[in-house]
Coordinates of C-alpha atoms and ligand atoms in Angstrom, one line a residue:
M1 CA 31.7 36.8 -15.7
A2 CA 28.1 36.7 -16.0
T3 CA 26.2 40.1 -16.5
T4 CA 23.2 40.2 -14.2
I5 CA 20.1 41.5 -15.3
E6 CA 17.2 42.4 -13.4
I7 CA 13.4 41.5 -14.2
E8 CA 10.3 41.3 -12.7
D9 CA 7.9 38.4 -11.6
T10 CA 7.2 38.1 -15.2
I11 CA 8.0 39.6 -18.4
T12 CA 6.7 39.4 -22.0
V13 CA 9.2 37.4 -24.2
G14 CA 9.5 40.6 -26.3
A15 CA 10.8 42.3 -23.9
L16 CA 12.7 39.4 -22.5
A17 CA 14.9 38.9 -25.9
E18 CA 15.3 42.7 -25.7
K19 CA 17.3 42.5 -22.5
L20 CA 19.0 39.2 -23.8
M21 CA 20.2 41.4 -26.7
L22 CA 18.7 38.0 -29.1
P23 CA 16.1 38.2 -31.8
V24 CA 12.8 37.5 -30.4
T25 CA 12.6 34.6 -32.8
K26 CA 15.4 33.0 -31.1
V27 CA 13.5 33.1 -27.4
I28 CA 10.2 31.8 -28.6
A29 CA 11.9 29.0 -30.7
E30 CA 14.0 27.8 -27.4
L31 CA 10.6 28.4 -25.4
M32 CA 8.9 26.0 -28.2
K33 CA 11.7 23.8 -27.4
N34 CA 11.0 23.4 -24.1
G35 CA 7.4 23.0 -24.6
V36 CA 6.3 26.7 -23.9
M37 CA 4.3 27.8 -26.7
A38 CA 4.6 31.9 -26.1
T39 CA 3.8 34.6 -28.7
V40 CA 5.9 38.0 -28.2
N41 CA 3.3 40.1 -26.1
E42 CA 2.8 37.0 -24.0
R43 CA 4.5 37.1 -20.7
I44 CA 6.7 34.1 -18.9
D45 CA 7.5 34.0 -15.3
F46 CA 10.7 34.7 -13.8
D47 CA 11.7 30.9 -13.6
T48 CA 10.6 29.9 -16.8
A49 CA 13.1 33.1 -18.4
Q50 CA 15.3 31.6 -16.2
I51 CA 15.5 28.0 -17.4
I52 CA 15.2 29.7 -21.3
T53 CA 18.3 32.0 -20.7
S54 CA 20.6 29.1 -18.9
E55 CA 19.8 26.7 -21.6
L56 CA 20.6 29.4 -24.5
G57 CA 24.1 29.1 -22.9
L58 CA 24.4 33.1 -22.2
E59 CA 26.7 34.4 -19.4
V60 CA 23.7 36.1 -18.1
E61 CA 22.4 36.4 -14.7
L62 CA 18.3 36.8 -13.8
Q63 CA 17.7 38.9 -10.8
H64 CA 14.5 39.1 -9.6
K65 CA 13.6 43.1 -9.6
S66 CA 12.7 44.5 -6.3
E67 CA 9.8 47.4 -7.1
E68 CA 7.6 49.1 -5.0
L69 CA 4.5 47.1 -6.0
T70 CA 6.3 43.8 -5.3
A71 CA 4.8 42.0 -2.7
P72 CA 6.9 41.9 0.4
R73 CA 9.2 38.4 0.9
H74 CA 8.5 36.3 3.5
K75 CA 10.8 37.4 6.3
R76 CA 9.7 38.5 10.0
A77 CA 11.3 41.5 11.3
E78 CA 13.4 41.2 14.2
G79 CA 12.2 41.4 17.7
G80 CA 8.9 42.5 18.7
E81 CA 6.3 41.1 21.0
S82 CA 5.4 37.1 22.4
R83 CA 3.1 36.0 20.3
P84 CA 1.1 32.5 21.0
P85 CA 2.3 29.2 19.2
V86 CA 1.1 28.2 16.1
V87 CA 0.4 24.7 16.3
A88 CA -0.5 22.0 13.5
V89 CA -1.8 17.9 14.5
M90 CA -0.4 15.3 12.1
G91 CA 0.0 11.8 11.8
H92 CA -1.8 8.2 10.4
V93 CA -5.1 8.2 9.2
D94 CA -7.4 7.4 11.9
H95 CA -5.1 7.8 14.6
G96 CA -7.5 10.5 16.2
K97 CA -6.2 13.7 14.7
T98 CA -9.7 15.4 14.4
S99 CA -10.9 13.6 17.6
L100 CA -7.9 15.1 19.0
L101 CA -8.5 18.5 17.8
D102 CA -12.1 18.4 19.1
A103 CA -11.4 17.4 22.6
I104 CA -9.3 20.2 22.7
R105 CA -11.9 22.7 21.1
T106 CA -14.5 21.5 22.8
S107 CA -12.5 21.5 26.4
Q108 CA -11.4 24.8 26.0
V109 CA -12.8 27.1 23.6
V110 CA -15.7 29.4 24.3
K111 CA -18.7 27.4 23.7
Q112 CA -20.7 28.7 20.3
E113 CA -23.9 29.6 20.6
A114 CA -24.9 28.2 17.4
G115 CA -26.1 24.9 19.5
G116 CA -23.0 23.1 19.5
I117 CA -23.0 22.5 15.8
T118 CA -19.5 21.8 14.6
Q119 CA -18.6 23.4 11.3
H120 CA -15.3 23.2 9.8
I121 CA -13.3 25.7 10.6
S122 CA -9.7 26.6 9.7
A123 CA -8.0 27.2 12.9
Y124 CA -9.0 28.3 16.2
Q125 CA -7.7 29.8 19.3
I126 CA -7.8 28.3 22.9
T127 CA -6.7 30.4 26.4
H128 CA -5.0 27.5 28.7
N129 CA -3.9 29.1 32.0
D130 CA -4.0 32.6 30.6
R131 CA -2.0 31.6 27.6
V132 CA -3.2 31.4 24.1
V133 CA -2.5 28.6 21.5
T134 CA -3.6 28.5 17.8
F135 CA -4.4 25.5 16.6
L136 CA -4.5 24.8 12.7
D137 CA -7.6 22.6 11.4
T138 CA -6.0 22.1 8.3
P139 CA -7.2 19.2 6.1
G140 CA -3.8 17.3 7.0
H141 CA -0.8 16.5 5.2
E142 CA -1.7 17.8 2.2
A143 CA -2.3 21.5 3.1
F144 CA 0.9 21.5 5.3
A145 CA 2.8 20.6 2.3
A146 CA 0.9 22.8 0.2
L147 CA 1.2 25.8 2.3
R148 CA 4.8 24.7 2.4
E149 CA 5.1 25.3 -1.3
H150 CA 3.5 28.3 -1.1
G151 CA 6.7 29.3 0.9
A152 CA 5.0 29.7 4.2
Q153 CA 6.4 28.5 8.0
L154 CA 3.1 28.6 9.6
T155 CA 3.7 26.2 12.0
D156 CA 5.8 26.6 14.9
V157 CA 5.0 23.2 16.8
V158 CA 3.2 19.8 15.1
I159 CA 1.5 17.4 17.4
L160 CA 2.4 14.1 16.0
V161 CA -0.2 11.9 17.0
V162 CA 0.6 8.1 17.1
A163 CA -2.0 6.1 18.2
A164 CA -1.2 3.7 21.1
D165 CA -2.7 0.5 19.7
D166 CA -1.5 1.0 16.2
G167 CA 1.9 2.5 16.3
V168 CA 4.1 4.2 13.6
K169 CA 3.1 4.0 10.4
P170 CA 3.7 5.6 6.8
Q171 CA 2.1 8.7 7.5
T172 CA 3.3 9.4 10.9
E173 CA 6.7 8.8 8.9
E174 CA 5.9 11.6 6.5
A175 CA 4.6 13.5 9.1
I176 CA 7.8 13.6 11.1
R177 CA 9.6 14.4 7.8
F178 CA 7.5 16.9 6.8
A179 CA 8.5 18.8 10.2
R180 CA 12.1 18.1 10.3
K181 CA 12.1 19.9 6.7
A182 CA 10.2 22.3 8.1
G183 CA 12.4 22.8 11.3
V184 CA 9.2 22.8 13.4
K185 CA 9.1 21.6 16.7
I186 CA 7.4 18.2 17.4
V187 CA 5.2 17.0 20.5
V188 CA 4.3 13.6 20.6
A189 CA 0.9 12.8 21.6
I190 CA 0.3 9.0 22.0
N191 CA -3.3 8.6 21.5
K192 CA -6.0 5.9 22.4
M193 CA -4.4 5.4 25.8
D194 CA -7.6 4.2 26.9
K195 CA -7.5 1.2 24.2
E196 CA -6.9 -2.0 25.1
G197 CA -4.0 -3.1 23.2
A198 CA -2.3 0.2 24.0
D199 CA 1.2 -0.5 24.0
V200 CA 3.4 2.8 24.7
N201 CA 6.8 1.3 24.7
R202 CA 6.2 -0.4 21.4
V203 CA 5.4 3.2 19.9
K204 CA 8.6 4.8 21.8
Q205 CA 10.9 2.1 20.5
Q206 CA 9.7 2.7 16.9
L207 CA 10.0 6.9 17.2
S208 CA 13.5 5.9 18.5
E209 CA 14.1 4.5 15.2
H210 CA 13.4 7.8 13.7
Q211 CA 15.8 9.6 15.9
L212 CA 12.9 11.0 17.9
L213 CA 14.3 9.7 21.8
T214 CA 12.1 10.4 24.5
E215 CA 13.6 12.3 27.9
E216 CA 13.5 8.7 29.6
W217 CA 15.4 7.6 26.6
G218 CA 18.4 9.9 26.5
G219 CA 16.9 12.2 24.0
E220 CA 14.7 14.9 24.3
T221 CA 11.3 14.5 22.6
V222 CA 8.2 15.2 24.5
V223 CA 6.0 12.8 24.5
V224 CA 2.5 12.9 26.5
E225 CA 0.1 10.3 26.5
V226 CA -3.9 10.9 25.9
S227 CA -6.9 9.8 25.3
A228 CA -9.0 11.8 22.7
K229 CA -11.7 10.1 23.8
T230 CA -12.0 10.0 27.8
G231 CA -10.0 13.7 27.6
A232 CA -6.9 12.2 29.7
G233 CA -3.8 13.7 29.5
I234 CA -5.0 16.5 27.0
N235 CA -4.1 19.4 29.5
D236 CA -0.7 18.1 29.8
L237 CA -0.4 17.9 26.0
I238 CA -1.3 21.5 25.6
D239 CA 1.4 22.4 29.0
M240 CA 3.8 20.7 26.8
V241 CA 3.3 22.4 23.7
L242 CA 3.4 26.0 25.6
L243 CA 7.0 24.6 27.1
V244 CA 8.4 23.8 24.1
A245 CA 6.8 26.7 22.2
D246 CA 8.4 28.9 25.1
V247 CA 12.1 28.0 24.2
E248 CA 11.5 29.0 20.6
D249 CA 11.0 32.6 22.4
L250 CA 8.2 33.3 19.6
K251 CA 8.2 37.2 18.8
A252 CA 6.9 39.1 15.9
A253 CA 6.2 43.1 15.6
V254 CA 2.6 44.3 15.9
D255 CA 2.9 47.8 15.2
V256 CA 3.4 47.2 11.4
P257 CA 1.4 46.4 8.6
A258 CA -0.3 43.0 8.7
R259 CA 1.1 40.1 6.8
G260 CA 0.4 36.7 7.2
L261 CA -1.5 33.9 5.1
I262 CA -4.8 33.1 3.8
I263 CA -6.1 29.6 5.1
E264 CA -9.4 29.6 3.8
A265 CA -11.9 31.1 1.3
H266 CA -15.1 30.3 0.4
M267 CA -18.2 32.4 -0.6
E268 CA -20.8 32.7 2.0
Q269 CA -24.6 33.6 1.2
G270 CA -25.5 37.1 1.5
R271 CA -22.0 38.0 2.7
G272 CA -19.9 37.4 -0.4
P273 CA -15.9 35.7 -0.4
L274 CA -15.3 35.2 3.3
A275 CA -11.5 34.5 4.0
V276 CA -9.6 33.1 7.1
A277 CA -6.2 35.3 7.6
L278 CA -3.7 34.2 9.9
V279 CA -1.7 37.4 10.9
E280 CA 1.6 36.2 11.1
E281 CA 2.8 39.9 11.8
G282 CA 1.5 43.4 12.4
T283 CA -2.0 44.2 13.5
L284 CA -4.9 43.6 11.0
K285 CA -7.9 45.7 11.8
S286 CA -11.2 46.7 10.2
G287 CA -11.1 49.4 7.3
D288 CA -7.4 48.4 6.4
F289 CA -7.0 47.6 2.5
V290 CA -5.6 44.1 2.3
V291 CA -4.0 42.4 -0.9
A292 CA -4.1 38.5 -1.2
G293 CA -2.9 37.2 -4.6
A294 CA -5.3 38.6 -7.7
T295 CA -7.7 40.5 -4.9
Y296 CA -8.0 43.0 -2.4
A297 CA -11.0 43.7 0.0
K298 CA -11.3 47.0 2.4
V299 CA -11.9 44.7 5.5
R300 CA -15.2 44.3 6.8
N301 CA -16.7 42.3 9.5
L302 CA -13.2 41.2 11.3
E303 CA -14.3 38.1 13.7
S304 CA -12.4 35.4 15.1
T305 CA -12.9 31.8 13.3
T306 CA -15.8 31.3 16.2
G307 CA -17.9 34.4 15.0
E308 CA -17.1 37.0 17.9
K309 CA -16.3 40.4 16.6
L310 CA -12.7 41.5 16.4
A311 CA -11.4 44.9 17.0
K312 CA -8.2 44.2 16.0
A313 CA -6.0 40.6 15.0
T314 CA -2.4 40.9 16.1
P315 CA 0.1 38.0 15.4
S316 CA -1.1 34.3 15.5
T317 CA -4.6 35.1 15.3
P318 CA -6.8 33.7 12.8
A319 CA -9.5 36.2 11.6
Q320 CA -12.3 35.6 9.5
L321 CA -12.8 38.7 7.5
T322 CA -15.1 39.8 4.3
G323 CA -15.1 42.8 1.7
F324 CA -12.7 40.9 -0.7
K325 CA -13.5 41.7 -4.4
A326 CA -13.3 38.0 -5.2
L327 CA -12.0 35.2 -3.4
P328 CA -8.2 34.8 -2.9
S329 CA -6.7 31.5 -2.8
F330 CA -5.4 29.2 -0.1
G331 CA -2.1 29.7 0.5
D332 CA -2.0 33.6 -0.5
E333 CA -0.4 35.9 1.3
F334 CA -1.5 38.8 2.5
H335 CA -0.6 42.4 3.1
V336 CA -2.2 45.6 3.9
V337 CA -1.1 48.2 2.1
A338 CA -1.9 51.9 2.1
N339 CA -4.6 52.6 0.6
E340 CA -7.4 51.1 -2.0
K341 CA -5.4 52.4 -5.4
I342 CA -2.3 50.3 -4.2
A343 CA -4.5 47.4 -3.4
R344 CA -6.2 47.2 -6.8
Q345 CA -2.8 47.6 -8.4
M346 CA -0.9 45.2 -6.9
A347 CA -3.9 42.7 -7.2
E348 CA -3.9 43.6 -11.0
Q349 CA -0.2 42.9 -11.4
T350 CA -0.5 39.5 -9.8
D351 CA -3.6 39.0 -11.7
T352 CA -1.7 39.4 -14.6
S353 CA 1.3 37.4 -14.3
R354 CA -0.8 34.4 -13.3
R355 CA -3.0 34.8 -16.2
S356 CA 0.6 34.9 -18.4
D357 CA 0.9 31.6 -16.1
T358 CA -2.6 29.9 -17.5
S359 CA -2.1 30.9 -21.3
H360 CA 0.8 28.7 -21.6
G361 CA -0.6 25.6 -19.5
N362 CA 0.2 27.0 -16.1
M363 CA 3.7 26.4 -16.6
T364 CA 6.0 27.2 -14.0
G365 CA 10.0 27.3 -13.6
G366 CA 9.6 23.5 -11.8
E367 CA 7.3 21.9 -13.9
L368 CA 9.1 23.2 -17.2
L369 CA 12.3 21.7 -15.8
R370 CA 10.4 18.3 -15.5
I371 CA 9.3 18.5 -19.1
I372 CA 13.4 19.1 -20.1
D373 CA 13.9 16.0 -18.0
R374 CA 11.4 13.9 -19.5
T375 CA 12.3 11.3 -21.8
H376 CA 8.8 9.4 -22.5
E377 CA 5.8 10.9 -24.3
L378 CA 3.8 12.1 -21.8
Q379 CA -0.1 10.5 -21.3
N380 CA -2.6 12.9 -19.4
L381 CA -5.5 11.6 -17.0
N382 CA -7.9 14.9 -17.2
V383 CA -9.6 15.4 -13.8
V384 CA -12.1 17.9 -12.8
V385 CA -12.0 18.8 -9.2
K386 CA -14.9 20.2 -6.8
A387 CA -14.7 20.3 -3.1
D388 CA -16.3 21.7 -0.1
V389 CA -13.7 24.6 1.2
Q390 CA -11.5 26.3 -1.2
G391 CA -8.4 24.8 1.3
S392 CA -9.7 20.9 0.6
L393 CA -9.9 22.1 -3.0
T394 CA -6.3 23.3 -3.1
S395 CA -5.0 20.4 -1.1
V396 CA -6.6 17.7 -3.8
I397 CA -5.1 19.8 -6.8
D398 CA -1.6 20.0 -4.7
S399 CA -1.8 16.3 -3.8
L400 CA -2.3 15.4 -7.2
R401 CA 0.0 17.4 -8.9
T402 CA 2.7 15.4 -6.6
L403 CA 1.7 12.0 -8.6
E404 CA 3.2 12.7 -11.9
V405 CA 5.3 9.8 -13.0
S406 CA 7.5 9.7 -16.0
E407 CA 4.7 8.8 -18.7
V408 CA 1.3 9.6 -17.0
A409 CA 0.4 13.1 -15.4
V410 CA -2.5 14.3 -13.9
K411 CA -4.2 17.2 -15.4
V412 CA -6.6 19.2 -13.6
V413 CA -9.0 20.6 -16.2
G414 CA -11.6 22.3 -14.1
S415 CA -11.9 22.9 -10.2
G416 CA -14.0 24.7 -8.0
V417 CA -15.9 25.4 -4.7
G418 CA -19.6 23.7 -4.3
I419 CA -21.0 20.4 -5.5
V420 CA -20.9 18.9 -8.6
N421 CA -22.9 21.2 -11.5
E422 CA -23.9 21.1 -15.3
N423 CA -20.3 23.2 -16.0
D424 CA -18.1 20.8 -14.7
L425 CA -20.0 18.0 -16.5
H426 CA -19.6 20.0 -20.0
M427 CA -15.7 20.6 -18.9
A428 CA -15.6 16.5 -18.3
H429 CA -17.4 15.5 -21.5
T430 CA -14.9 17.7 -23.8
S431 CA -11.9 16.8 -22.7
N432 CA -12.7 13.3 -21.4
A433 CA -12.3 13.8 -17.8
I434 CA -13.2 12.0 -14.5
I435 CA -15.0 14.3 -12.1
Y436 CA -13.7 14.0 -8.3
G437 CA -15.7 16.0 -5.5
F438 CA -13.9 15.7 -2.2
N439 CA -16.5 16.7 0.7
V440 CA -19.4 17.5 -1.9
N441 CA -21.9 15.3 -3.9
A442 CA -23.6 15.5 -6.8
P443 CA -27.6 16.4 -7.0
S444 CA -29.5 13.5 -8.3
N445 CA -30.1 15.2 -11.8
I446 CA -26.6 15.9 -12.3
K447 CA -25.7 12.1 -12.0
Q448 CA -28.6 10.9 -14.7
L449 CA -26.7 13.3 -17.2
A450 CA -23.4 12.1 -16.3
S451 CA -24.7 8.7 -16.7
R452 CA -26.4 9.4 -19.8
D453 CA -23.2 11.1 -21.3
H454 CA -20.8 8.0 -19.7
I455 CA -19.2 11.0 -17.7
S456 CA -18.0 9.1 -14.1
I457 CA -18.3 11.1 -10.9
R458 CA -16.6 9.8 -8.0
T459 CA -16.9 11.2 -4.4
F460 CA -14.7 11.0 -1.3
N461 CA -14.5 12.1 2.1
I462 CA -11.0 10.6 3.0
I463 CA -8.2 12.5 0.7
Y464 CA -6.0 9.0 0.8
E465 CA -8.9 7.4 -0.9
L466 CA -9.4 10.0 -3.4
I467 CA -5.5 9.7 -4.2
D468 CA -5.6 6.3 -4.4
D469 CA -8.7 6.0 -7.2
V470 CA -6.4 8.6 -9.3
K471 CA -3.3 6.6 -8.8
A472 CA -5.8 3.4 -9.8
E473 CA -6.8 5.1 -12.9
M474 CA -2.9 6.1 -13.8
T475 CA -1.9 2.6 -13.6
K476 CA -4.8 2.0 -16.6
L477 CA -2.8 4.6 -18.3
L478 CA 0.3 3.0 -18.3
A479 CA 2.0 0.7 -20.7
P480 CA 2.1 -2.6 -19.0
E481 CA 5.8 -3.5 -18.8
I482 CA 7.2 -6.6 -20.6
V483 CA 8.9 -9.1 -18.8
E484 CA 10.7 -11.7 -19.8
H485 CA 11.2 -15.4 -18.0
E486 CA 14.2 -17.8 -19.6
L487 CA 13.4 -21.3 -20.0
G488 CA 16.1 -23.6 -21.5
T489 CA 18.6 -23.9 -24.2
L490 CA 19.0 -26.0 -27.0
L491 CA 22.2 -27.0 -28.7
V492 CA 21.8 -27.8 -32.2
K493 CA 23.1 -31.1 -33.3
G494 CA 21.4 -31.9 -36.4
I495 CA 19.2 -30.3 -38.9
F496 CA 15.9 -31.8 -40.8
K497 CA 14.2 -29.1 -42.9
I498 CA 15.0 -25.7 -43.8
T499 CA 11.9 -23.8 -45.4
K500 CA 11.5 -20.2 -45.6
T501 CA 9.4 -19.8 -42.7
E502 CA 10.3 -22.8 -40.8
V503 CA 12.8 -25.1 -39.3
I504 CA 12.8 -28.6 -38.0
C505 CA 16.5 -29.3 -35.8
G506 CA 17.4 -31.6 -32.9
G507 CA 19.8 -31.6 -30.3
E508 CA 20.5 -31.6 -26.5
V509 CA 18.9 -29.5 -23.5
T510 CA 21.9 -28.2 -21.9
K511 CA 20.3 -26.0 -19.7
G512 CA 16.6 -25.4 -17.6
K513 CA 13.7 -27.0 -19.5
L514 CA 11.8 -26.1 -23.3
T515 CA 8.2 -25.9 -23.1
V516 CA 5.9 -24.9 -25.8
P517 CA 4.6 -22.5 -26.4
A518 CA 7.1 -20.4 -26.3
L519 CA 9.8 -17.9 -27.9
A520 CA 13.1 -18.2 -28.9
R521 CA 16.7 -16.6 -29.6
V522 CA 18.7 -18.4 -32.4
V523 CA 22.6 -17.9 -31.1
R524 CA 25.7 -18.5 -33.4
D525 CA 28.7 -17.2 -31.0
K526 CA 26.8 -15.0 -28.8
E527 CA 25.4 -13.1 -31.6
T528 CA 21.4 -13.7 -31.5
I529 CA 20.8 -13.9 -35.4
A530 CA 17.1 -14.6 -35.4
E531 CA 14.3 -14.5 -32.8
V532 CA 11.5 -17.0 -33.6
E533 CA 8.1 -19.0 -32.4
I534 CA 8.8 -22.8 -31.2
T535 CA 6.0 -24.7 -32.4
N536 CA 6.5 -28.3 -31.5
L537 CA 9.0 -30.5 -29.4
K538 CA 9.4 -34.1 -30.0
R539 CA 11.0 -36.9 -27.8
G540 CA 11.4 -39.4 -29.8
P541 CA 8.4 -39.4 -32.6
Q542 CA 6.4 -38.2 -30.0
D543 CA 5.5 -35.0 -29.1
A544 CA 6.4 -33.6 -25.7
K545 CA 5.2 -30.7 -24.0
E546 CA 8.3 -30.2 -21.7
V547 CA 11.7 -31.7 -22.3
F548 CA 14.3 -31.2 -19.5
E549 CA 18.2 -30.1 -19.4
G550 CA 20.2 -33.7 -20.5
E551 CA 17.5 -35.0 -22.6
M552 CA 17.8 -35.2 -26.4
C553 CA 14.5 -33.7 -28.4
G554 CA 13.7 -32.6 -31.8
L555 CA 12.1 -28.6 -32.2
S556 CA 10.3 -26.6 -34.7
F557 CA 10.4 -23.2 -35.2
K558 CA 8.7 -20.7 -37.2
S559 CA 10.0 -17.3 -38.5
S560 CA 9.5 -14.4 -40.7
N561 CA 12.2 -14.8 -42.6
R562 CA 14.5 -17.5 -43.5
V563 CA 16.9 -18.8 -40.8
N564 CA 19.8 -20.4 -41.9
I565 CA 20.5 -22.7 -38.7
E566 CA 23.4 -24.8 -38.3
E567 CA 24.9 -27.2 -36.0
G568 CA 26.5 -25.7 -32.8
D569 CA 23.6 -22.9 -32.7
R570 CA 21.9 -22.4 -29.3
I571 CA 18.2 -21.6 -29.1
Q572 CA 17.6 -20.0 -26.0
L573 CA 13.8 -20.4 -25.2
F574 CA 11.6 -17.8 -23.5
T575 CA 8.3 -16.7 -22.6
R576 CA 6.8 -12.9 -22.4
E577 CA 4.6 -11.5 -20.1
A578 CA 3.1 -8.3 -20.0
V579 CA 2.6 -7.1 -16.2
E580 CA 0.7 -4.3 -15.2
R581 CA 2.6 -1.5 -13.2
T582 CA 1.4 0.3 -10.3
I583 CA 1.9 3.8 -9.0
Ligands
GDP601 P1 -8.0 11.0 11.9 O1 -8.1 10.2 10.7 O2 -6.3 11.0 13.0 O3 -8.7 12.8 12.0 O4 -8.9 10.2 13.3 P2 -10.1 10.5 13.9 O5 -10.0 11.5 15.2 O6 -11.2 10.7 13.0 O7 -10.2 9.2 14.6 C1 -10.1 7.7 14.1 C2 -11.1 6.9 15.2 O8 -10.5 6.7 16.2 C3 -12.2 7.5 15.4 O9 -13.2 5.9 15.4 C4 -12.4 7.9 16.4 O10 -13.6 8.0 17.3 C5 -11.3 6.5 17.3 N1 -10.4 7.6 18.3 C6 -9.9 8.4 18.4 N2 -9.1 9.1 19.5 C7 -9.9 7.8 19.8 C8 -9.4 7.9 21.9 O11 -8.5 8.6 22.5 N3 -9.5 6.4 22.0 C9 -10.7 5.5 21.3 N4 -11.2 4.4 22.3 N5 -10.6 6.2 20.1 C10 -10.4 7.0 19.5

């Protein structure tokens, strides 16, 4: 029977050794074996501790210690009151996700005062037939995946946008997979119905291949034909989203301390850190003490994402708030606590554990496992990532993390929100990194400095293009694959000359064709006795470029060691090609 030992989210190496009743050097050695350099007083996270314990072959099971100051886990209280559905829009690039979100927003949302400037907002609510729907305006699949990785089940319904004139594409499939994995309901919006070439039946056929059968085809998938351009079908789409959400009977407790996720955070001039929190449970009010990741706030200025003052934010409401001491991170869980002292202590605790993570290179349990699995020596592509807002930054970084292949990993040596600055250049210079900007630019003086120091700054507005560029750079680091092409075989029937480094012999081509230049293996009784380089072929007295199966020929080869060739040996000719690999 395994003994159970309780530990907190992080533990010092010394404390772990003590709990495991092992000399601390043994634990340190095991960590080192697994690529984690940590001293006795450094903290490792729970997952790392668990892996080390199992690697040591101990009959010990680690368990999370439940402690007063540990953040409540993601679990919704039973029952509660009805809440609006939270909807995300997903689909292939250019199929109209942004246009659809804009169309929904402009048709329904209370008009903004700021002269109709559409700025990036991470979520918004609309009222449709007296019912409220929350739309997430996240930067696409990466954000969704990132939120899921943070353990969040944020979305109730996914609107899967498929362009009627283009059909199901790779990112449509990816969206279907995401939604399925998350157990989220899908409503299909076939968009661009106004376009010539719109072919609804083809789309439905393709959807059926992914087990999304429409009602008329005997399935249950709701499909709505829309045009983000003309606005046709948008009302029906929202009706359907509400209908699908109703089946789910979405509820959340209202009179408990508020809890939810940070879905956006950036510095706002004159206001300091500004975060958008999506309330999942409870009611958030001005003056509440909120902890999010390694920071906390006394909530000031609670507003809707379109800037109206809010007295309170109830479940499914996205709310802007100020008052944070530092920027929280996208995907951080937030919750309301009783007073400032607890808020500060919890934030500090998270901060310490995150710092200890970075002290050994941000190693989480999952990453450690991958290192244990790793057989090849790893090359790093160093990058500095800058983005316009925290949400996009996290999305980009999380997508980059997924790119690692067995030999090349992307290492984010620096990151931040805002334009590319001198500090980024410095970082890139010292670590030989490429600077990637997402939705941000570099001022011309920075560009000049970069070009002087041969630092590459690359800016993108489309995440997939940025990722593709990183992939191309990773490809350059991959050693090429060596591919052999078999040419033909000579059966040796006569030997004319053998020196220490050269052989001239003759025989019959029994297979394929011989060409020169080529490499060859000399094979005797199925065993390779030498690898050599063919230098000349002769058909009769004439030099020949090629000799074919059934023909007799003379052959010369070079070798680094003496090859005592004999009659009856076979010389198998081949060429070797270095083929660039792709990721
Ligand atoms: P996203 O990449 O999925 O966010 O796609 P966008 O919303 O940026 O749309 C891509 C392109 O398709 C843009 O040029 C849009 O103007 C266009 N588009 C989007 N929806 C429609 C539509 O319903 N009809 C037509 N004709 N064009 C559309």
